[in-house]
mmCIF file of C-alpha atoms and ligand atoms in Angstrom:
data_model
loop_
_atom_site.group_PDB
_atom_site.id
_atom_site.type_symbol
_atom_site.label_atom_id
_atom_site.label_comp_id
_atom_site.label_asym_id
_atom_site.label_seq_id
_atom_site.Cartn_x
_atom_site.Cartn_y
_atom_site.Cartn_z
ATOM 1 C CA UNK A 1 218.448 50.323 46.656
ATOM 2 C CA UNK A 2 218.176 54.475 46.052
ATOM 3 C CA UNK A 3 215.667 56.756 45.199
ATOM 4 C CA UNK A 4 216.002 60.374 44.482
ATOM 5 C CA UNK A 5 214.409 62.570 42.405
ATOM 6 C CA UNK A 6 216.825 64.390 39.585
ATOM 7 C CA UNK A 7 214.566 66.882 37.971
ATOM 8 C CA UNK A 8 211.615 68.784 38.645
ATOM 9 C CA UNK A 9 208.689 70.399 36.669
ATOM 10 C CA UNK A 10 208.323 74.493 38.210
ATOM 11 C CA UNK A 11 204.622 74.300 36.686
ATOM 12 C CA UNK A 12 203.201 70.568 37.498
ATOM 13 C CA UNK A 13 204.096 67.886 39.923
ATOM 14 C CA UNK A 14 205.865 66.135 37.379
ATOM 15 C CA UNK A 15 208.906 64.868 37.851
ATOM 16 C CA UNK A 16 211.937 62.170 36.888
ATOM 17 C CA UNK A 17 213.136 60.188 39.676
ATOM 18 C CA UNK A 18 216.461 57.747 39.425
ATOM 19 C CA UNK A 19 216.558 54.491 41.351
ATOM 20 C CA UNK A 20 219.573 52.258 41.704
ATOM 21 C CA UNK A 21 219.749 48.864 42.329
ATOM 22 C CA UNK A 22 222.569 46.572 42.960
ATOM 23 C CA UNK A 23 221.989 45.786 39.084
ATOM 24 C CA UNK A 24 222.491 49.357 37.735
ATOM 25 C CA UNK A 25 220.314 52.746 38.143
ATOM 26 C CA UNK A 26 217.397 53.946 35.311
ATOM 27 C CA UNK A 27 215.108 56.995 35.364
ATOM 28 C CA UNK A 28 211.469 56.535 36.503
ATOM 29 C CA UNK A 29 209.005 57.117 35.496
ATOM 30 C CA UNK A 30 209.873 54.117 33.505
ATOM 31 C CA UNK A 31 208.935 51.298 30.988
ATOM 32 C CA UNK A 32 209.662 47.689 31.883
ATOM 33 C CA UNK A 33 209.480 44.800 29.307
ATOM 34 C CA UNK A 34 207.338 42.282 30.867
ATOM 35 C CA UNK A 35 209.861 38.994 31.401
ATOM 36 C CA UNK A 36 206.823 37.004 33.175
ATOM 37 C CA UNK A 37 208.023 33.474 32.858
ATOM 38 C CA UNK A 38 212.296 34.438 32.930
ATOM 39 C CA UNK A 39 212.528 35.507 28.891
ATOM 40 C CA UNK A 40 210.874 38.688 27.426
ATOM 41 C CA UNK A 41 208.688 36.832 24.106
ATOM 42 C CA UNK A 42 210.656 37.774 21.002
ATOM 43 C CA UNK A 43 213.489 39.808 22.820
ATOM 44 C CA UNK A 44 216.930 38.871 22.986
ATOM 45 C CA UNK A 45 219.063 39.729 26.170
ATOM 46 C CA UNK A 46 221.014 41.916 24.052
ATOM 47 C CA UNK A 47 218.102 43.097 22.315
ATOM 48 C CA UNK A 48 216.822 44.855 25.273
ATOM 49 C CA UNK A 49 219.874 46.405 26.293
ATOM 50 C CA UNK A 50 220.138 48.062 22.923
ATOM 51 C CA UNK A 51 216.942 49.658 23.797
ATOM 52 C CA UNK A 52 218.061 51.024 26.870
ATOM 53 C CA UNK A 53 215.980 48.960 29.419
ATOM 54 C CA UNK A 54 216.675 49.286 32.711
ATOM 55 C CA UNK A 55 215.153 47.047 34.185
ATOM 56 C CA UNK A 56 212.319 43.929 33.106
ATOM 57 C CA UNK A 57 210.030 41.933 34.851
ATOM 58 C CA UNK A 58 209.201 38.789 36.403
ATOM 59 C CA UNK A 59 206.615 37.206 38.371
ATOM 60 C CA UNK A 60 207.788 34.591 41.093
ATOM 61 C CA UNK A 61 204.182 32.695 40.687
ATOM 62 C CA UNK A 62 205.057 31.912 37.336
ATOM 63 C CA UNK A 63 208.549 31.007 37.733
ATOM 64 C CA UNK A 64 207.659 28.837 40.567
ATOM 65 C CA UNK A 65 204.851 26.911 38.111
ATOM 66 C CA UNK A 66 207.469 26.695 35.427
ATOM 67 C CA UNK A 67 210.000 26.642 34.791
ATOM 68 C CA UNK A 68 210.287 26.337 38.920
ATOM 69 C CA UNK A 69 212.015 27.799 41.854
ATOM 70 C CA UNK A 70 214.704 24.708 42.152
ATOM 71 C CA UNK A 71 215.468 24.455 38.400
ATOM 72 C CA UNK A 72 215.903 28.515 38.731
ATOM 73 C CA UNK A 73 218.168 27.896 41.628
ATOM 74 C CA UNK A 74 219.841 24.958 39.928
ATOM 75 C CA UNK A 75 220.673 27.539 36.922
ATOM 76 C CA UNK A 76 222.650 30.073 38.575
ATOM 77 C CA UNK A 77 219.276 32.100 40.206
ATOM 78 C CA UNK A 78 217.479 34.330 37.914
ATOM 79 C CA UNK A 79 219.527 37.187 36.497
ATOM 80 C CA UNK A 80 221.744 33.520 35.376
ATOM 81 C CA UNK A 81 218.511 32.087 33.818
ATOM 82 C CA UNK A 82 217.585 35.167 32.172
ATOM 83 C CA UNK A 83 220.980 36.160 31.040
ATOM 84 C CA UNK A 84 219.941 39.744 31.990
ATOM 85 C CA UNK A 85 222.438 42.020 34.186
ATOM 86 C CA UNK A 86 220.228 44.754 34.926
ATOM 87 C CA UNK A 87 217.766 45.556 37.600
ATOM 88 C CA UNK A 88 214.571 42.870 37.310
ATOM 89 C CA UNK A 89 211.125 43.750 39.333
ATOM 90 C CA UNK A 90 209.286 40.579 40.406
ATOM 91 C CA UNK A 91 206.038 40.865 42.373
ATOM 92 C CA UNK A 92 205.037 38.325 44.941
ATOM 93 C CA UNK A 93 202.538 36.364 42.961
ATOM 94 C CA UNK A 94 200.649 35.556 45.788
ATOM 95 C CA UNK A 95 197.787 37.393 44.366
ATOM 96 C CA UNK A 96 198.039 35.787 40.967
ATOM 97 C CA UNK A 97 197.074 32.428 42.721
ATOM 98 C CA UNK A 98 193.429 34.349 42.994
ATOM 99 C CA UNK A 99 193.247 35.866 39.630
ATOM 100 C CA UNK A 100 194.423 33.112 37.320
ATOM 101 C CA UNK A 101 191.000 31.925 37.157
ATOM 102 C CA UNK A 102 190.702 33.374 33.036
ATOM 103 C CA UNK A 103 194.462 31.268 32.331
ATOM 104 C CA UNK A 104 192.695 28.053 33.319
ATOM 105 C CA UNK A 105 193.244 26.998 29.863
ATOM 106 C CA UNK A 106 196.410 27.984 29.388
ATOM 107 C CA UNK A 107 197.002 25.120 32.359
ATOM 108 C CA UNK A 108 197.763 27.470 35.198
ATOM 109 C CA UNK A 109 195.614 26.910 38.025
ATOM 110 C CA UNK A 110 192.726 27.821 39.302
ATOM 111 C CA UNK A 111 191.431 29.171 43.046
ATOM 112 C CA UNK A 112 188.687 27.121 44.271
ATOM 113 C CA UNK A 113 187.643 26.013 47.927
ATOM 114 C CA UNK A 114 188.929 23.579 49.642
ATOM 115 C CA UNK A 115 187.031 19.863 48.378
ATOM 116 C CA UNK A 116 184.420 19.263 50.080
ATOM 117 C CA UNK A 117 183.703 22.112 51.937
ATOM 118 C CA UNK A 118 181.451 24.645 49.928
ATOM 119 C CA UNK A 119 181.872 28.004 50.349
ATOM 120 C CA UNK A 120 178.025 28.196 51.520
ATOM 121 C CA UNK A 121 177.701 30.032 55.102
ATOM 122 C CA UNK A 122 175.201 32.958 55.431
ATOM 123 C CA UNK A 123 178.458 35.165 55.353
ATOM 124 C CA UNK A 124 179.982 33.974 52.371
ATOM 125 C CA UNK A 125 179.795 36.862 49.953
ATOM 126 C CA UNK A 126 182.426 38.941 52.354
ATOM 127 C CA UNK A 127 185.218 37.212 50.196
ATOM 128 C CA UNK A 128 184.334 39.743 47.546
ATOM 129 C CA UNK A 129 185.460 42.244 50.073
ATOM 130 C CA UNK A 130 188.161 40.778 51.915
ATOM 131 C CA UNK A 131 190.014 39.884 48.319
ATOM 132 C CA UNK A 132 192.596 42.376 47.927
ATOM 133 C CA UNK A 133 193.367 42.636 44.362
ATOM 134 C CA UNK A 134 189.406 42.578 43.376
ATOM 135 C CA UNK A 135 190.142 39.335 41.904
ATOM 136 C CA UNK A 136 187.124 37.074 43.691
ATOM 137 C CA UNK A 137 183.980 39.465 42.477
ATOM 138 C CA UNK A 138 180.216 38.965 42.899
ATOM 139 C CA UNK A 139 178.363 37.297 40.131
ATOM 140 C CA UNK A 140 175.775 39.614 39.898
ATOM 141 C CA UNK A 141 177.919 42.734 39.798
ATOM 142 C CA UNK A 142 180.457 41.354 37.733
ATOM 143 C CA UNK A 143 181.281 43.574 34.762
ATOM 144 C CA UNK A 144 177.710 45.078 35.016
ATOM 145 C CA UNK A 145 178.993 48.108 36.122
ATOM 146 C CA UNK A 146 182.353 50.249 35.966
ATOM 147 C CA UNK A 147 182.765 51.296 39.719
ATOM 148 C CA UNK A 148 183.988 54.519 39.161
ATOM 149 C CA UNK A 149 181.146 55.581 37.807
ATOM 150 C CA UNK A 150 178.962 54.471 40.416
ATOM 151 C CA UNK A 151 177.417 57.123 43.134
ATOM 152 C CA UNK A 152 177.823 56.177 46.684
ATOM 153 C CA UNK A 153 175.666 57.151 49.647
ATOM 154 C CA UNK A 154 175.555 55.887 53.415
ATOM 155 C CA UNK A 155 172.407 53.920 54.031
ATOM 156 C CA UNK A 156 171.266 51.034 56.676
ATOM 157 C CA UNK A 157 170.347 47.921 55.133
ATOM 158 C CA UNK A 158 166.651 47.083 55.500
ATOM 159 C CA UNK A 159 166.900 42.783 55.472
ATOM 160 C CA UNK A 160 166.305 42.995 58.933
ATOM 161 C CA UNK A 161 166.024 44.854 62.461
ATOM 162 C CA UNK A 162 169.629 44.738 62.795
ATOM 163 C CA UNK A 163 170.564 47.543 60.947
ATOM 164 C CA UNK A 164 173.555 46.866 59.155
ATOM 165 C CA UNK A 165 175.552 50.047 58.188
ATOM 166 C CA UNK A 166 176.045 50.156 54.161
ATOM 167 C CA UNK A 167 177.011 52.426 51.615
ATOM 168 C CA UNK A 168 174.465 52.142 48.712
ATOM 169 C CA UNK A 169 176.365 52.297 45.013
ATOM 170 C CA UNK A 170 173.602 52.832 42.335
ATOM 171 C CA UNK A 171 174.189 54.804 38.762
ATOM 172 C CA UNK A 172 170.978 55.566 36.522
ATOM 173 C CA UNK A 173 168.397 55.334 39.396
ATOM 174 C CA UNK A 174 169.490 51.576 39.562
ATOM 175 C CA UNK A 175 170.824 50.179 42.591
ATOM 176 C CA UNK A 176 173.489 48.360 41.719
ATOM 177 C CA UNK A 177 175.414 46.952 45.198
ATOM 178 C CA UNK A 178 175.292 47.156 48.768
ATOM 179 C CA UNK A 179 178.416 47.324 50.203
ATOM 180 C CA UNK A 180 179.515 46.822 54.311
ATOM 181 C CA UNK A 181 179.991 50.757 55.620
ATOM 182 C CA UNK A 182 182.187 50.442 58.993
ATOM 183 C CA UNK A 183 180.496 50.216 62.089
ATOM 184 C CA UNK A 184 181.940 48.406 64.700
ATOM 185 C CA UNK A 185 179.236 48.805 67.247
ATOM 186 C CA UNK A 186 176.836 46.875 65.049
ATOM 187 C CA UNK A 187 178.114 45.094 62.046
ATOM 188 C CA UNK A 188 182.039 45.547 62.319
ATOM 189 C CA UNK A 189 182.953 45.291 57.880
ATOM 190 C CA UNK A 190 180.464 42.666 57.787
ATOM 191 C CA UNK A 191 177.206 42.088 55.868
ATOM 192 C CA UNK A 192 175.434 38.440 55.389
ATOM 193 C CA UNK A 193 174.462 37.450 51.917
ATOM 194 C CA UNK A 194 170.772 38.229 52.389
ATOM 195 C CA UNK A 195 171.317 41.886 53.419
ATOM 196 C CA UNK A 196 174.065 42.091 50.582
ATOM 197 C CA UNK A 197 171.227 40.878 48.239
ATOM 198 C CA UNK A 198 168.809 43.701 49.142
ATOM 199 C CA UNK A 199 169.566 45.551 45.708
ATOM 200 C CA UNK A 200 168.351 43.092 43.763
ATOM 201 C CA UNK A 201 164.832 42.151 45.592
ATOM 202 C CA UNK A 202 164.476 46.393 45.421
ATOM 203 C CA UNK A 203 164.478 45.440 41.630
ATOM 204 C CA UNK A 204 161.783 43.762 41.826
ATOM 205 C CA UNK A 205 159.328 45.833 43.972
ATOM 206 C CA UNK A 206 157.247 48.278 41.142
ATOM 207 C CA UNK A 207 156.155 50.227 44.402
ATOM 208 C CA UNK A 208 159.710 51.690 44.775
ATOM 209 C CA UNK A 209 159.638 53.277 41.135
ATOM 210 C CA UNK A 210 155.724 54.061 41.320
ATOM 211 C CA UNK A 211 154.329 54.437 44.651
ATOM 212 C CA UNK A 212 151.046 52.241 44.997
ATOM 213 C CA UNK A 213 147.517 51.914 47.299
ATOM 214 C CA UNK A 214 147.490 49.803 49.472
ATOM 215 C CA UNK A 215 144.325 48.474 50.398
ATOM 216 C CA UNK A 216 142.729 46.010 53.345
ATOM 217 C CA UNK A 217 139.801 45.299 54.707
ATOM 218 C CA UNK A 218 136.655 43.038 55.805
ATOM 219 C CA UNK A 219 134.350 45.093 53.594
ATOM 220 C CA UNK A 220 134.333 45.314 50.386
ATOM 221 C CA UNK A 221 132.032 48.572 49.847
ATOM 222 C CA UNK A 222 134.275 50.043 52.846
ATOM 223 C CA UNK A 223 137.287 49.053 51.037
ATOM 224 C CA UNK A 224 136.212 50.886 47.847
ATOM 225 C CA UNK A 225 135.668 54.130 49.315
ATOM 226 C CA UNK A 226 138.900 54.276 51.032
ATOM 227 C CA UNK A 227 140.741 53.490 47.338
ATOM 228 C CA UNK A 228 138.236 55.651 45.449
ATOM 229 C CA UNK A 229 138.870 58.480 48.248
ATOM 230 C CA UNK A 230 142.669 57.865 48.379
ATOM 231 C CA UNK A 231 142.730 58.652 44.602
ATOM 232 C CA UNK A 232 141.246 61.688 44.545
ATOM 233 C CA UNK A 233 143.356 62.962 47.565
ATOM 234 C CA UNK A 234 146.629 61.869 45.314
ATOM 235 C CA UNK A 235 148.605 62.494 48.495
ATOM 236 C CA UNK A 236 151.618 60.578 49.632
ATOM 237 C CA UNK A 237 152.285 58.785 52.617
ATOM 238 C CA UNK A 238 149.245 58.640 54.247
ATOM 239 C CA UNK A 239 146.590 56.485 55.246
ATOM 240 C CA UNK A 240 142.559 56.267 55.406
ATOM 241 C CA UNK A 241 140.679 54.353 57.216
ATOM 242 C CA UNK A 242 136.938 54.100 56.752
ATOM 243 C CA UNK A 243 134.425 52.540 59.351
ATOM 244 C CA UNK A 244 130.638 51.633 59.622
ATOM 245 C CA UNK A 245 128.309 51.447 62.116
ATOM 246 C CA UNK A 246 131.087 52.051 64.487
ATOM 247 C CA UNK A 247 132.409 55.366 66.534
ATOM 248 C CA UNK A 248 135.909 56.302 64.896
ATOM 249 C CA UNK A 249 136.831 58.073 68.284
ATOM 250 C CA UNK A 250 136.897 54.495 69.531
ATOM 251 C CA UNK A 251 139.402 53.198 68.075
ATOM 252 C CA UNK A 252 141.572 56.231 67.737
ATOM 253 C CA UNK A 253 144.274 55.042 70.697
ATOM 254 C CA UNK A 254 145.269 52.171 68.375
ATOM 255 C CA UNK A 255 145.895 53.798 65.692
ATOM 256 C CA UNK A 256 147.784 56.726 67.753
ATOM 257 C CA UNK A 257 149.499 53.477 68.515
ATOM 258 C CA UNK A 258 150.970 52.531 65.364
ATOM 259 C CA UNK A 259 154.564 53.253 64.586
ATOM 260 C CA UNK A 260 154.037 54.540 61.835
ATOM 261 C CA UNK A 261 151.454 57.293 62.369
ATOM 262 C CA UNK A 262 153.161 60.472 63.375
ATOM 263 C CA UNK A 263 149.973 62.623 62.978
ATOM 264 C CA UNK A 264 146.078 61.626 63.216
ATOM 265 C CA UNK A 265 144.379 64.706 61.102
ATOM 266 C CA UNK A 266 140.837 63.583 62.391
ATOM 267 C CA UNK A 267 138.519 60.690 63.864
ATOM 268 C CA UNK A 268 135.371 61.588 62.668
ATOM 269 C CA UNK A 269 131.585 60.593 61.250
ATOM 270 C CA UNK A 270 130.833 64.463 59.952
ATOM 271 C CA UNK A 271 131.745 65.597 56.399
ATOM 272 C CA UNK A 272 135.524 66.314 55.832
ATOM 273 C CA UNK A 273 137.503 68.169 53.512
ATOM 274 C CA UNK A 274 140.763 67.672 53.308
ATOM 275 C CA UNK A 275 143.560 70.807 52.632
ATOM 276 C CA UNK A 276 146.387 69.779 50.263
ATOM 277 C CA UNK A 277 149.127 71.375 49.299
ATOM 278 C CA UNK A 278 151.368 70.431 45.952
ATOM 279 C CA UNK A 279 155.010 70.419 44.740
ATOM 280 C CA UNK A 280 156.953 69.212 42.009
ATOM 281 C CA UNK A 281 157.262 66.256 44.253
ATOM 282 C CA UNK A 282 153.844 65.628 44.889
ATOM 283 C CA UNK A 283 151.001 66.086 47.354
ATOM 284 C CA UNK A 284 150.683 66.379 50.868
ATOM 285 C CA UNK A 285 147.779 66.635 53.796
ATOM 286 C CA UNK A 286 148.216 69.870 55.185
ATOM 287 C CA UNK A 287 144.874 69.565 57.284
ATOM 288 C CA UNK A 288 141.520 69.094 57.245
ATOM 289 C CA UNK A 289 137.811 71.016 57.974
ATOM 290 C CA UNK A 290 136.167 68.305 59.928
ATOM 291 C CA UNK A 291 132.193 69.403 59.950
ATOM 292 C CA UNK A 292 130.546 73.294 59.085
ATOM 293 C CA UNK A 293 131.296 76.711 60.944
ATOM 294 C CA UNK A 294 128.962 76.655 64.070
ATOM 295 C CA UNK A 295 125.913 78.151 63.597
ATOM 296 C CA UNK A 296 124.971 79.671 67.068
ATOM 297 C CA UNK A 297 125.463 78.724 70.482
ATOM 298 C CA UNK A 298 124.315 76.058 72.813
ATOM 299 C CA UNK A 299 121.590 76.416 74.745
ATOM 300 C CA UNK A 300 119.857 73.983 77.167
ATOM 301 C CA UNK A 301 117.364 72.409 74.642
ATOM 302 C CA UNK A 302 120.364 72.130 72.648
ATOM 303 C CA UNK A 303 122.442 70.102 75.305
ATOM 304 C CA UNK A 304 119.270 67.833 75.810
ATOM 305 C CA UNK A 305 119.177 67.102 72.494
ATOM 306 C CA UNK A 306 122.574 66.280 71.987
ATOM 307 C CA UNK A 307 122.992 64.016 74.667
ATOM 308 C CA UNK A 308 119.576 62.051 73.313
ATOM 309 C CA UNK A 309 120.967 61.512 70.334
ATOM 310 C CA UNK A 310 124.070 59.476 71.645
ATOM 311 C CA UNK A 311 122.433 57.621 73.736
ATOM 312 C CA UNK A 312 119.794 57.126 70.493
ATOM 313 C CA UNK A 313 122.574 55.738 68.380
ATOM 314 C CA UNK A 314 124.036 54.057 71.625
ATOM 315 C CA UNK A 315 127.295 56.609 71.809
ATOM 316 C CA UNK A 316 126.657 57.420 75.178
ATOM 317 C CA UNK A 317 124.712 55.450 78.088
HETATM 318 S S1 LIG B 401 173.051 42.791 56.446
HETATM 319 FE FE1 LIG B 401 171.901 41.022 57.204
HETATM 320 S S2 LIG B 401 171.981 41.197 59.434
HETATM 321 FE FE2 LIG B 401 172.539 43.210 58.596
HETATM 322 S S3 LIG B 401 170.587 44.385 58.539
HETATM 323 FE FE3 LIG B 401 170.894 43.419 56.512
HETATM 324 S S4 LIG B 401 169.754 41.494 56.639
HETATM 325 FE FE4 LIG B 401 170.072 42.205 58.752
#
């Protein structure tokens, strides 16, 4: 078999190639009547020479169903069971044994597992990946979505502690698949079916389209501040934490403690105000004035009286 190219285009990449075959040579790019099953429906050999076909073509998956590979072989082999001279294009039909599921009723078969052994491990949804023609798809994602017109963006999945590296396809502010990113240091092309599923329980968390309060608590009263405080603030991330008959400095190394505290803006029983600043994207806790502008300064009466008082409200021993 040959391939050259005959003729150019000076302005685009366009171009006519020939190929030849052992069957004859046609110019490409180029049209081929679709023989599936070893006869082109309603076409005549002869027919499709008069047209100027070059070349037609088969499929070897259906030729092996029916009519079959041994009656094909018994008939000469298939340019003699077509009664066709020219060049014929089959492809390997391996692939076709996946994506036949829709011809079902047409009595072609069907792929399915093997019996008795469900396709149920905590890995199974990979197939969708490792299928390569697209034919085995996800149920969920299945025609909801054309993929090119999904946006893609590099993302860890958040099932668990593990990590997994996966590129996040979403299109109107939906996600709509998670899909394995490489990384062979952690999770190789792999995801397991709960990670994989991650788009759809972030369907079904409100707080992700409108962020919310969050509120907890032994007291009630306490509780109700903190909310009725936390609204007024209308900051984001951040978090409040109100206390009574108790010294906030106290417990100010566990919450330094906490992950997810980065900054502690005070610890404190005086008045506060709290400096915000605001964008288009929201609010934020610049600062805060915890307590007044000293008035004076300390003198010895002062430092008596100070150190009464905590040991009055039991600060100080
Ligand atoms: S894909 Fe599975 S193992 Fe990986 S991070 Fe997500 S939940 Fe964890």
């Amino acid at each position: 078999m040959e391939f050259g190219v005959v003729r150019k285009d000076v302005e685009t990449a366009a171009r006519v190639g020939r190929l030849s075959t052992a069957h004859g040579s046609f110019d490409t790019p180029v049209f081929m009547p679709v023989g599936t099953a070893g006869s082109v429906k309603t076409l005549s050999p002869r027919d499709l020479v008069e047209l100027g076909a070059g070349i037609i073509l088969g499929n070897t998956y259906h030729l092996y169903l029916r009519p079959g590979h041994e009656r094909v072989r018994r008939l000469g082999g298939l340019h003699r069971f077509m009664s066709w001279g020219g060049s014929v294009l089959t492809d390997s039909g391996g692939f076709q044994a996946f994506s036949l599921g829709s011809a079902r009723e047409h009595g072609v078969g069907k792929i399915g597992v093997f019996p008795g052994r469900p396709l149920d491990n905590p890995l199974s949804a990979n197939v969708v990946d490792i299928c390569p023609v697209g034919a085995l798809t996800s149920t969920r994602f299945r025609f909801a979505e054309r993929v090119w017109y999904l946006d893609k963006k590099p993302s860890l999945c958040t099932g668990c502690d593990v990590g997994c590296n996966v590129t996040i396809e979403h299109r109107r502010g939906r996600i709509r698949r998670y899909k394995p990113r490489l990384n062979p240091e952690v999770n190789d092309h792999w995801l397991c079916d709960f990670g994989r599923t991650t788009a759809e329980r972030y369907d079904e968390l409100p707080r992700l389209l409108a962020p919310r309060i969050r509120k907890d608590g032994t007291d009630n009263d306490l509780i109700e501040c903190a909310v009725e405080n936390l609204l007024r603030l209308k900051a984001g991330h951040c978090f409040l934490i109100v206390m009574r008959g108790a010294f906030p400095i106290n417990v100010l190394n566990s919450v330094k403690d906490c992950r997810e505290v980065t900054h502690v803006f005070c610890a404190t029983a005086n008045p506060v105000q709290v400096v915000l600043a605001a964008s288009e994207q929201g609010r934020g806790i610049l600062g805060v004035i915890d307590g007044s502008s000293p008035k004076g300064i300390e003198l010895d009466t002062d430092i008596t009286q100070r150190k009464k008082f905590l040991r009055d409200i039991g600060y100080k021993r």
